[in-house]
mmCIF file of C-alpha atoms and ligand atoms in Angstrom:
data_model
loop_
_atom_site.group_PDB
_atom_site.id
_atom_site.type_symbol
_atom_site.label_atom_id
_atom_site.label_comp_id
_atom_site.label_asym_id
_atom_site.label_seq_id
_atom_site.Cartn_x
_atom_site.Cartn_y
_atom_site.Cartn_z
ATOM 1 C CA MET I 1 -43.736 8.272 42.075
ATOM 2 C CA ALA I 2 -40.897 9.748 40.057
ATOM 3 C CA GLU I 3 -38.616 7.064 38.842
ATOM 4 C CA ARG I 4 -35.090 7.617 40.045
ATOM 5 C CA GLU I 5 -32.850 8.522 37.186
ATOM 6 C CA LYS I 6 -30.277 5.915 36.394
ATOM 7 C CA LYS I 7 -26.763 7.340 36.368
ATOM 8 C CA ILE I 8 -25.153 7.204 32.974
ATOM 9 C CA THR I 9 -21.388 7.441 32.748
ATOM 10 C CA GLU I 10 -19.745 8.068 29.399
ATOM 11 C CA LEU I 11 -16.548 6.072 28.883
ATOM 12 C CA LYS I 12 -14.677 9.264 28.034
ATOM 13 C CA GLU I 13 -15.209 10.450 31.610
ATOM 14 C CA LEU I 14 -13.017 7.575 32.786
ATOM 15 C CA GLY I 15 -9.402 6.705 32.159
ATOM 16 C CA GLU I 16 -8.567 3.161 31.099
ATOM 17 C CA PHE I 17 -7.515 2.192 34.618
ATOM 18 C CA GLN I 18 -10.616 3.699 36.234
ATOM 19 C CA LEU I 19 -12.728 1.710 33.797
ATOM 20 C CA ILE I 20 -10.953 -1.565 34.613
ATOM 21 C CA GLU I 21 -11.269 -0.778 38.330
ATOM 22 C CA ALA I 22 -14.988 0.002 38.025
ATOM 23 C CA LEU I 23 -15.672 -3.209 36.120
ATOM 24 C CA THR I 24 -13.598 -5.533 38.257
ATOM 25 C CA LYS I 25 -13.635 -4.186 41.826
ATOM 26 C CA ASP I 26 -16.072 -6.829 43.091
ATOM 27 C CA VAL I 27 -14.588 -9.806 41.224
ATOM 28 C CA GLN I 28 -14.387 -12.804 43.582
ATOM 29 C CA LEU I 29 -11.569 -15.354 43.534
ATOM 30 C CA TYR I 30 -12.673 -18.910 44.375
ATOM 31 C CA HIS I 31 -9.490 -20.904 43.991
ATOM 32 C CA LYS I 32 -6.435 -21.100 46.205
ATOM 33 C CA SER I 33 -4.480 -21.779 43.022
ATOM 34 C CA THR I 34 -5.115 -18.181 41.885
ATOM 35 C CA ILE I 35 -2.053 -16.599 43.463
ATOM 36 C CA LYS I 36 -2.523 -13.197 41.773
ATOM 37 C CA GLY I 37 -5.567 -12.052 39.832
ATOM 38 C CA ILE I 38 -6.228 -8.687 38.185
ATOM 39 C CA GLY I 39 -3.803 -5.828 38.747
ATOM 40 C CA ASP I 40 -0.343 -6.801 37.570
ATOM 41 C CA ASP I 41 1.211 -7.357 34.137
ATOM 42 C CA ALA I 42 -0.022 -10.944 34.247
ATOM 43 C CA ALA I 43 -1.968 -13.291 36.502
ATOM 44 C CA ILE I 44 -0.093 -15.902 38.554
ATOM 45 C CA ILE I 45 -1.487 -19.398 38.958
ATOM 46 C CA ASP I 46 -0.145 -22.157 41.166
ATOM 47 C CA ALA I 47 1.050 -24.989 38.933
ATOM 48 C CA GLY I 48 2.541 -27.339 41.515
ATOM 49 C CA ASP I 49 6.310 -26.850 41.564
ATOM 50 C CA LYS I 50 6.108 -23.805 39.333
ATOM 51 C CA ALA I 51 4.084 -20.647 38.898
ATOM 52 C CA MET I 52 2.092 -20.337 35.696
ATOM 53 C CA VAL I 53 1.838 -16.812 34.305
ATOM 54 C CA VAL I 54 -1.021 -15.662 32.036
ATOM 55 C CA THR I 55 -1.464 -12.445 30.076
ATOM 56 C CA THR I 56 -3.598 -11.251 27.183
ATOM 57 C CA ASP I 57 -3.492 -8.235 24.880
ATOM 58 C CA MET I 58 -5.668 -7.167 22.019
ATOM 59 C CA LEU I 59 -4.644 -5.007 19.072
ATOM 60 C CA MET I 60 -7.350 -3.221 17.052
ATOM 61 C CA GLU I 61 -7.019 -1.810 13.567
ATOM 62 C CA GLY I 62 -7.470 1.966 13.655
ATOM 63 C CA ILE I 63 -6.626 2.146 17.382
ATOM 64 C CA HIS I 64 -3.347 0.276 17.787
ATOM 65 C CA PHE I 65 -2.259 -0.031 14.181
ATOM 66 C CA ASN I 66 -2.852 1.518 10.799
ATOM 67 C CA LEU I 67 -2.505 -0.980 7.962
ATOM 68 C CA VAL I 68 -1.524 1.783 5.537
ATOM 69 C CA TYR I 69 1.938 1.899 7.057
ATOM 70 C CA THR I 70 2.145 -1.242 9.180
ATOM 71 C CA PRO I 71 3.472 -4.274 7.292
ATOM 72 C CA LEU I 72 1.415 -7.291 8.374
ATOM 73 C CA ARG I 73 4.538 -9.277 9.124
ATOM 74 C CA HIS I 74 5.641 -6.616 11.606
ATOM 75 C CA LEU I 75 2.148 -6.449 13.067
ATOM 76 C CA GLY I 76 2.175 -10.194 13.770
ATOM 77 C CA TYR I 77 5.596 -9.922 15.365
ATOM 78 C CA LYS I 78 4.580 -6.973 17.544
ATOM 79 C CA ALA I 79 1.275 -8.553 18.629
ATOM 80 C CA ALA I 80 3.269 -11.458 20.070
ATOM 81 C CA ILE I 81 6.020 -9.292 21.566
ATOM 82 C CA VAL I 82 3.676 -7.089 23.600
ATOM 83 C CA ASN I 83 2.452 -10.225 25.383
ATOM 84 C CA PHE I 84 5.929 -11.705 25.896
ATOM 85 C CA SER I 85 6.903 -8.385 27.471
ATOM 86 C CA ASP I 86 4.159 -8.717 30.129
ATOM 87 C CA ILE I 87 5.369 -12.240 30.949
ATOM 88 C CA TYR I 88 8.992 -11.056 31.331
ATOM 89 C CA ALA I 89 7.696 -8.244 33.565
ATOM 90 C CA MET I 90 6.735 -10.960 36.092
ATOM 91 C CA ASN I 91 10.302 -12.381 35.871
ATOM 92 C CA ALA I 92 8.972 -15.371 33.939
ATOM 93 C CA LYS I 93 9.421 -16.868 30.468
ATOM 94 C CA PRO I 94 6.703 -17.197 27.818
ATOM 95 C CA LYS I 95 6.048 -20.807 26.739
ATOM 96 C CA GLN I 96 2.717 -21.112 24.891
ATOM 97 C CA MET I 97 0.420 -18.773 23.012
ATOM 98 C CA VAL I 98 -3.094 -18.762 21.524
ATOM 99 C CA VAL I 99 -4.116 -16.330 18.789
ATOM 100 C CA SER I 100 -7.623 -15.053 18.058
ATOM 101 C CA LEU I 101 -8.212 -13.218 14.842
ATOM 102 C CA ALA I 102 -11.153 -11.231 13.477
ATOM 103 C CA VAL I 103 -10.851 -10.285 9.782
ATOM 104 C CA SER I 104 -13.035 -8.871 7.035
ATOM 105 C CA GLY I 105 -13.301 -9.922 3.408
ATOM 106 C CA LYS I 106 -10.843 -7.204 2.344
ATOM 107 C CA PHE I 107 -7.965 -9.485 3.351
ATOM 108 C CA THR I 108 -6.532 -12.282 1.227
ATOM 109 C CA LEU I 109 -4.977 -15.528 2.360
ATOM 110 C CA GLU I 110 -1.593 -14.183 1.279
ATOM 111 C CA THR I 111 -1.810 -11.081 3.469
ATOM 112 C CA LEU I 112 -2.886 -13.128 6.489
ATOM 113 C CA GLN I 113 0.000 -15.498 5.828
ATOM 114 C CA GLU I 114 2.256 -12.466 6.179
ATOM 115 C CA LEU I 115 0.721 -11.786 9.594
ATOM 116 C CA TYR I 116 1.404 -15.380 10.577
ATOM 117 C CA ALA I 117 4.972 -15.188 9.264
ATOM 118 C CA GLY I 118 5.506 -12.416 11.829
ATOM 119 C CA LEU I 119 3.831 -14.379 14.618
ATOM 120 C CA LYS I 120 5.931 -17.458 13.814
ATOM 121 C CA LEU I 121 9.136 -15.429 13.676
ATOM 122 C CA ALA I 122 8.385 -14.073 17.177
ATOM 123 C CA CYS I 123 7.685 -17.628 18.388
ATOM 124 C CA ASP I 124 10.955 -18.907 16.872
ATOM 125 C CA THR I 125 12.967 -16.017 18.274
ATOM 126 C CA TYR I 126 11.545 -16.297 21.802
ATOM 127 C CA GLN I 127 10.961 -20.069 21.809
ATOM 128 C CA VAL I 128 7.206 -19.989 22.277
ATOM 129 C CA ASP I 129 4.722 -22.648 21.051
ATOM 130 C CA LEU I 130 1.646 -21.457 19.150
ATOM 131 C CA VAL I 131 -0.950 -23.923 20.482
ATOM 132 C CA GLY I 132 -4.359 -22.625 19.375
ATOM 133 C CA GLY I 133 -6.705 -19.731 18.815
ATOM 134 C CA ASP I 134 -9.929 -18.722 17.113
ATOM 135 C CA THR I 135 -10.854 -17.198 13.756
ATOM 136 C CA THR I 136 -13.910 -15.112 13.022
ATOM 137 C CA SER I 137 -15.117 -12.391 10.690
ATOM 138 C CA SER I 138 -15.278 -8.675 11.396
ATOM 139 C CA MET I 139 -17.217 -5.780 9.848
ATOM 140 C CA THR I 140 -15.017 -3.036 11.218
ATOM 141 C CA GLY I 141 -11.387 -3.886 10.681
ATOM 142 C CA MET I 142 -8.934 -6.405 11.998
ATOM 143 C CA ALA I 143 -8.563 -7.403 15.649
ATOM 144 C CA ILE I 144 -5.836 -9.664 17.003
ATOM 145 C CA SER I 145 -6.112 -10.968 20.520
ATOM 146 C CA ILE I 146 -3.236 -12.995 21.911
ATOM 147 C CA THR I 147 -2.966 -14.842 25.190
ATOM 148 C CA VAL I 148 0.410 -16.045 26.371
ATOM 149 C CA ILE I 149 1.186 -18.550 29.119
ATOM 150 C CA GLY I 150 4.540 -18.396 30.820
ATOM 151 C CA GLU I 151 6.331 -20.114 33.650
ATOM 152 C CA THR I 152 8.768 -19.370 36.435
ATOM 153 C CA GLU I 153 9.919 -20.627 39.803
ATOM 154 C CA LYS I 154 7.447 -19.596 42.498
ATOM 155 C CA ASP I 155 10.023 -17.644 44.458
ATOM 156 C CA LYS I 156 11.133 -15.711 41.354
ATOM 157 C CA VAL I 157 7.759 -14.079 40.579
ATOM 158 C CA THR I 158 8.145 -10.297 40.633
ATOM 159 C CA TYR I 159 5.085 -8.104 41.237
ATOM 160 C CA ARG I 160 4.523 -4.381 40.880
ATOM 161 C CA SER I 161 4.012 -4.215 44.621
ATOM 162 C CA GLY I 162 7.371 -5.119 46.193
ATOM 163 C CA ALA I 163 9.378 -1.882 45.937
ATOM 164 C CA LYS I 164 10.961 -0.770 49.252
ATOM 165 C CA VAL I 165 12.305 2.566 50.466
ATOM 166 C CA ASN I 166 15.912 3.128 49.234
ATOM 167 C CA ASP I 167 15.624 0.564 46.412
ATOM 168 C CA LEU I 168 17.279 1.673 43.194
ATOM 169 C CA ILE I 169 14.948 2.357 40.272
ATOM 170 C CA CYS I 170 16.306 0.848 37.062
ATOM 171 C CA VAL I 171 15.223 0.788 33.446
ATOM 172 C CA SER I 172 16.444 -1.356 30.549
ATOM 173 C CA GLY I 173 17.413 0.047 27.123
ATOM 174 C CA ASP I 174 16.192 3.486 26.094
ATOM 175 C CA LEU I 175 12.848 5.268 26.056
ATOM 176 C CA GLY I 176 10.759 7.471 23.802
ATOM 177 C CA ALA I 177 11.909 6.187 20.408
ATOM 178 C CA ALA I 178 8.788 4.115 19.640
ATOM 179 C CA TYR I 179 6.579 7.179 20.127
ATOM 180 C CA LEU I 180 8.783 9.173 17.753
ATOM 181 C CA GLY I 181 8.644 6.356 15.211
ATOM 182 C CA LEU I 182 4.859 6.656 15.308
ATOM 183 C CA GLN I 183 5.042 10.448 14.825
ATOM 184 C CA ILE I 184 7.188 9.961 11.688
ATOM 185 C CA LEU I 185 4.783 7.376 10.255
ATOM 186 C CA GLU I 186 1.775 9.588 10.992
ATOM 187 C CA ARG I 187 3.445 12.647 9.440
ATOM 188 C CA GLU I 188 4.372 10.847 6.227
ATOM 189 C CA ASN I 189 0.927 9.261 6.059
ATOM 190 C CA LYS I 190 -0.795 12.656 6.308
ATOM 191 C CA LEU I 191 1.391 14.085 3.558
ATOM 192 C CA PHE I 192 0.654 10.997 1.458
ATOM 193 C CA GLU I 193 -3.101 11.502 1.926
ATOM 194 C CA GLN I 194 -2.905 15.226 1.110
ATOM 195 C CA HIS I 195 -0.615 15.195 -1.924
ATOM 196 C CA LYS I 196 -1.149 12.983 -4.925
ATOM 197 C CA GLY I 197 1.994 11.090 -5.878
ATOM 198 C CA PHE I 198 3.795 11.954 -2.605
ATOM 199 C CA GLN I 199 6.611 9.550 -1.831
ATOM 200 C CA PRO I 200 7.038 9.018 1.922
ATOM 201 C CA ASN I 201 10.588 9.664 3.039
ATOM 202 C CA LEU I 202 11.519 7.308 5.825
ATOM 203 C CA GLU I 203 15.242 7.369 5.264
ATOM 204 C CA GLY I 204 17.447 8.066 8.261
ATOM 205 C CA TYR I 205 14.723 7.101 10.733
ATOM 206 C CA ASP I 206 15.542 3.378 10.880
ATOM 207 C CA TYR I 207 16.024 3.234 14.620
ATOM 208 C CA VAL I 208 12.841 4.979 15.752
ATOM 209 C CA LEU I 209 10.786 3.186 13.070
ATOM 210 C CA LYS I 210 12.118 -0.183 14.147
ATOM 211 C CA ARG I 211 11.257 0.632 17.763
ATOM 212 C CA GLN I 212 7.667 1.365 16.705
ATOM 213 C CA LEU I 213 7.115 -1.320 14.063
ATOM 214 C CA LYS I 214 9.249 -4.224 15.261
ATOM 215 C CA PRO I 215 9.872 -3.933 19.002
ATOM 216 C CA GLU I 216 11.626 -6.615 21.038
ATOM 217 C CA ALA I 217 10.838 -7.871 24.541
ATOM 218 C CA ARG I 218 13.602 -7.926 27.175
ATOM 219 C CA LYS I 219 14.256 -11.650 27.554
ATOM 220 C CA ASP I 220 17.926 -10.740 28.078
ATOM 221 C CA MET I 221 17.068 -8.945 31.342
ATOM 222 C CA ILE I 222 15.344 -12.012 32.796
ATOM 223 C CA ASP I 223 18.409 -14.112 31.805
ATOM 224 C CA PHE I 224 20.677 -11.503 33.396
ATOM 225 C CA PHE I 225 18.742 -11.590 36.683
ATOM 226 C CA ALA I 226 19.028 -15.399 36.746
ATOM 227 C CA GLU I 227 22.776 -15.369 35.975
ATOM 228 C CA GLN I 228 23.440 -12.764 38.646
ATOM 229 C CA GLY I 229 21.141 -14.327 41.223
ATOM 230 C CA LEU I 230 19.397 -10.957 41.278
ATOM 231 C CA GLN I 231 15.793 -10.720 42.415
ATOM 232 C CA PRO I 232 14.157 -7.383 41.556
ATOM 233 C CA THR I 233 11.795 -6.237 44.315
ATOM 234 C CA SER I 234 9.243 -4.963 41.783
ATOM 235 C CA MET I 235 8.916 -4.868 38.010
ATOM 236 C CA ILE I 236 6.575 -3.666 35.228
ATOM 237 C CA ASP I 237 6.992 -3.343 31.482
ATOM 238 C CA ILE I 238 6.862 0.107 29.920
ATOM 239 C CA SER I 239 3.954 0.078 27.504
ATOM 240 C CA ASP I 240 2.398 3.443 28.455
ATOM 241 C CA GLY I 241 5.410 5.671 29.213
ATOM 242 C CA LEU I 242 7.789 5.797 32.181
ATOM 243 C CA SER I 243 5.660 8.143 34.360
ATOM 244 C CA SER I 244 2.545 6.048 34.285
ATOM 245 C CA GLU I 245 4.413 2.774 34.937
ATOM 246 C CA LEU I 246 6.491 4.198 37.782
ATOM 247 C CA LEU I 247 3.296 5.510 39.375
ATOM 248 C CA HIS I 248 1.827 1.988 39.169
ATOM 249 C CA ILE I 249 4.855 0.619 41.036
ATOM 250 C CA CYS I 250 4.632 3.411 43.634
ATOM 251 C CA SER I 251 0.920 3.066 44.284
ATOM 252 C CA GLN I 252 0.973 -0.729 44.400
ATOM 253 C CA SER I 253 4.085 -0.741 46.616
ATOM 254 C CA ASP I 254 2.762 2.165 48.722
ATOM 255 C CA VAL I 255 5.973 4.176 48.344
ATOM 256 C CA GLY I 256 7.242 7.400 46.784
ATOM 257 C CA CYS I 257 10.027 7.893 44.258
ATOM 258 C CA LYS I 258 12.656 10.317 43.129
ATOM 259 C CA ILE I 259 14.068 10.037 39.622
ATOM 260 C CA PHE I 260 16.558 12.286 37.873
ATOM 261 C CA GLN I 261 15.902 13.800 34.477
ATOM 262 C CA ASN I 262 19.494 13.431 33.296
ATOM 263 C CA LYS I 263 19.462 9.690 34.100
ATOM 264 C CA VAL I 264 16.430 8.865 31.940
ATOM 265 C CA PRO I 265 17.905 6.991 28.947
ATOM 266 C CA VAL I 266 17.080 8.507 25.555
ATOM 267 C CA GLU I 267 18.865 7.369 22.394
ATOM 268 C CA GLU I 268 20.600 9.999 20.290
ATOM 269 C CA ARG I 269 18.545 9.064 17.202
ATOM 270 C CA ALA I 270 15.377 9.643 19.226
ATOM 271 C CA GLU I 271 16.702 13.074 20.282
ATOM 272 C CA ILE I 272 17.290 13.991 16.643
ATOM 273 C CA ALA I 273 13.755 12.918 15.672
ATOM 274 C CA ALA I 274 12.265 14.775 18.660
ATOM 275 C CA ALA I 275 14.012 17.979 17.577
ATOM 276 C CA GLU I 276 12.271 17.732 14.173
ATOM 277 C CA PHE I 277 8.909 17.686 15.906
ATOM 278 C CA ASN I 278 9.878 20.360 18.365
ATOM 279 C CA ILE I 279 9.153 18.116 21.313
ATOM 280 C CA GLU I 280 11.304 17.403 24.331
ATOM 281 C CA PRO I 281 12.760 13.897 24.045
ATOM 282 C CA LEU I 282 12.203 13.576 27.800
ATOM 283 C CA ILE I 283 8.446 14.055 27.329
ATOM 284 C CA CYS I 284 8.479 11.172 24.811
ATOM 285 C CA ALA I 285 10.241 8.994 27.396
ATOM 286 C CA LEU I 286 7.864 9.956 30.219
ATOM 287 C CA ASN I 287 4.573 9.999 28.356
ATOM 288 C CA GLY I 288 5.131 8.242 25.030
ATOM 289 C CA GLY I 289 4.351 4.568 24.807
ATOM 290 C CA GLU I 290 5.226 1.195 23.388
ATOM 291 C CA ASP I 291 8.881 1.053 24.376
ATOM 292 C CA TYR I 292 8.448 -2.405 25.958
ATOM 293 C CA GLU I 293 11.439 -1.881 28.199
ATOM 294 C CA LEU I 294 11.439 -3.147 31.784
ATOM 295 C CA LEU I 295 11.205 -0.828 34.782
ATOM 296 C CA PHE I 296 12.324 -2.506 37.998
ATOM 297 C CA THR I 297 13.609 -1.856 41.482
ATOM 298 C CA ILE I 298 16.494 -3.592 43.242
ATOM 299 C CA PRO I 299 17.837 -3.403 46.782
ATOM 300 C CA LEU I 300 20.615 -0.805 47.144
ATOM 301 C CA GLU I 301 23.172 -3.507 47.984
ATOM 302 C CA ASN I 302 22.729 -4.946 44.465
ATOM 303 C CA TYR I 303 24.217 -1.783 42.930
ATOM 304 C CA ASP I 304 27.438 -3.610 41.941
ATOM 305 C CA LYS I 305 25.487 -6.227 40.039
ATOM 306 C CA VAL I 306 23.795 -3.800 37.651
ATOM 307 C CA ILE I 307 26.344 -1.005 37.316
ATOM 308 C CA HIS I 308 28.406 -2.814 34.641
ATOM 309 C CA ASN I 309 25.437 -3.776 32.496
ATOM 310 C CA LYS I 310 25.263 -1.171 29.704
ATOM 311 C CA GLU I 311 21.645 -2.114 29.030
ATOM 312 C CA ILE I 312 20.563 -0.929 32.487
ATOM 313 C CA SER I 313 20.226 2.698 33.664
ATOM 314 C CA ILE I 314 19.766 3.557 37.322
ATOM 315 C CA ILE I 315 17.394 6.521 37.185
ATOM 316 C CA GLY I 316 16.634 7.174 40.855
ATOM 317 C CA HIS I 317 15.452 5.585 44.074
ATOM 318 C CA ILE I 318 12.346 4.689 46.020
ATOM 319 C CA THR I 319 11.382 7.042 48.862
ATOM 320 C CA ASP I 320 8.841 7.041 51.644
ATOM 321 C CA LYS I 321 5.288 7.618 50.425
ATOM 322 C CA SER I 322 5.163 10.907 52.339
ATOM 323 C CA GLU I 323 7.942 12.313 50.129
ATOM 324 C CA GLY I 324 5.754 12.097 47.019
ATOM 325 C CA ARG I 325 6.637 11.037 43.489
ATOM 326 C CA TYR I 326 9.035 13.412 41.811
ATOM 327 C CA MET I 327 11.462 13.935 38.994
ATOM 328 C CA ILE I 328 14.417 16.238 39.655
ATOM 329 C CA THR I 329 15.204 18.277 36.549
ATOM 330 C CA GLU I 330 18.633 19.338 35.306
ATOM 331 C CA ALA I 331 17.874 22.776 36.801
ATOM 332 C CA ASP I 332 17.372 21.013 40.161
ATOM 333 C CA THR I 333 13.642 21.621 40.436
ATOM 334 C CA ALA I 334 11.298 18.876 41.554
ATOM 335 C CA ILE I 335 8.391 18.100 39.221
ATOM 336 C CA GLU I 336 5.561 15.882 40.362
ATOM 337 C CA LEU I 337 5.144 12.803 38.152
ATOM 338 C CA ARG I 338 1.819 12.465 36.393
ATOM 339 C CA ALA I 339 0.350 9.672 34.320
ATOM 340 C CA GLN I 340 -0.276 10.827 30.793
ATOM 341 C CA GLY I 341 -0.048 7.569 28.958
ATOM 342 C CA TRP I 342 -2.273 6.390 26.181
ATOM 343 C CA ASN I 343 -5.992 6.511 26.652
ATOM 344 C CA ALA I 344 -8.016 4.357 24.324
ATOM 345 C CA TYR I 345 -11.061 6.613 24.730
ATOM 346 C CA GLY I 346 -9.544 9.681 23.175
ATOM 347 C CA GLU I 347 -8.524 11.832 26.131
ATOM 348 C CA THR I 348 -5.487 11.806 28.355
ATOM 349 C CA ASP I 349 -6.085 11.241 32.029
HETATM 350 P P1 ADP A 401 -0.694 -4.178 30.810
HETATM 351 O O1 ADP A 401 -0.528 -2.776 30.246
HETATM 352 O O2 ADP A 401 0.467 -4.630 31.616
HETATM 353 O O3 ADP A 401 -1.114 -5.176 29.748
HETATM 354 P P2 ADP A 401 -3.273 -3.349 31.624
HETATM 355 O O4 ADP A 401 -3.090 -1.931 32.005
HETATM 356 O O5 ADP A 401 -3.819 -3.671 30.271
HETATM 357 O O6 ADP A 401 -1.895 -4.116 31.842
HETATM 358 O O7 ADP A 401 -4.185 -4.063 32.680
HETATM 359 C C1 ADP A 401 -4.003 -3.892 34.068
HETATM 360 C C2 ADP A 401 -4.618 -5.083 34.791
HETATM 361 O O8 ADP A 401 -6.036 -5.118 34.565
HETATM 362 C C3 ADP A 401 -4.096 -6.436 34.324
HETATM 363 O O9 ADP A 401 -3.989 -7.268 35.447
HETATM 364 C C4 ADP A 401 -5.164 -6.917 33.375
HETATM 365 O O10 ADP A 401 -5.219 -8.326 33.316
HETATM 366 C C5 ADP A 401 -6.439 -6.362 33.995
HETATM 367 N N1 ADP A 401 -7.498 -6.096 33.005
HETATM 368 C C6 ADP A 401 -7.457 -5.255 31.954
HETATM 369 N N2 ADP A 401 -8.637 -5.230 31.302
HETATM 370 C C7 ADP A 401 -9.451 -6.081 31.933
HETATM 371 C C8 ADP A 401 -10.790 -6.494 31.750
HETATM 372 N N3 ADP A 401 -11.542 -6.017 30.742
HETATM 373 N N4 ADP A 401 -11.338 -7.384 32.638
HETATM 374 C C9 ADP A 401 -10.568 -7.881 33.637
HETATM 375 N N5 ADP A 401 -9.312 -7.528 33.878
HETATM 376 C C10 ADP A 401 -8.737 -6.642 33.050
HETATM 377 MG MG1 MG A 402 2.472 -4.573 31.244
#
């Protein structure tokens, strides 16, 4: 009898989210205390009076960072920030963190102390306690895996799934600059590799480089919501580009959206950098990554509460699912939003 051929699926056939879905679709939850498992920026666990919030993120050398142009102090800072950002995206505050590190013999104590200086600075700045971790060796470069535990009131937890028709779609800060910072670093690095004695010129790019190398997480937004008594209906942090994150909110909330090109916030210094690379700054905002801004929706009647906050842009509104997911351009044409964020397996989805 011919043996049935076992199906083999190459990882490059799947996007990151399809892979996670395929691996986790039959995961069972056994505890009532697990309020939210896989599928949001962080898991939510019942902790008596409060909700405990848990997230983890791993950064790999050669995939997420290049040590040729990433100072280890900045890397430590960023590794912490990307986790804090996921906790804020649940409308919670980070409290504790554990750090797991894999390193090869090419590192010295002094360089790893630099990494820790960055981690500690992030902890001091955001008031987080470093409470443990693990250390091991690696043959293939450095890996840093960080898990952060946060806390919030149970009724303040904000999921990706709560957006309602007519809600306003809001975004903090500005978008696209971190992607442009990466393009500058990559360009100078290539020139450095090709030409002996080449001196990288990073002058004038401070803003976009800072957005790439030393991002911040939007603690101020969570404080603002608390001060204003404002409860977003849905929220996500922007790690993969605005399009992809907005589509997550829409699919998990079962709604459509309409955003306006001219409302998408792009900083002038990002526009200048984009022009050098001949790319549309808007494309960097939609499909670039690593901005770590917050994308959230609020009920229409909360308009007055956000309109005076210069850190918040209202970029559109939530529509019925049947109306689709569109961006209206300056020329008044509707373009369907597509996810073209990062894909760790080498191809965009
Ligand atoms: P984020 O970009 O906000 O960190 P991800 O896109 O990495 O979120 O992950 C989406 C969801 O899938 C999260 O709830 C995350 O915890 C979960 N997830 C990601 N990878 C795995 C995995 N290997 N096993 C189980 N759950 C995972
Ligand atoms: Mg996230």
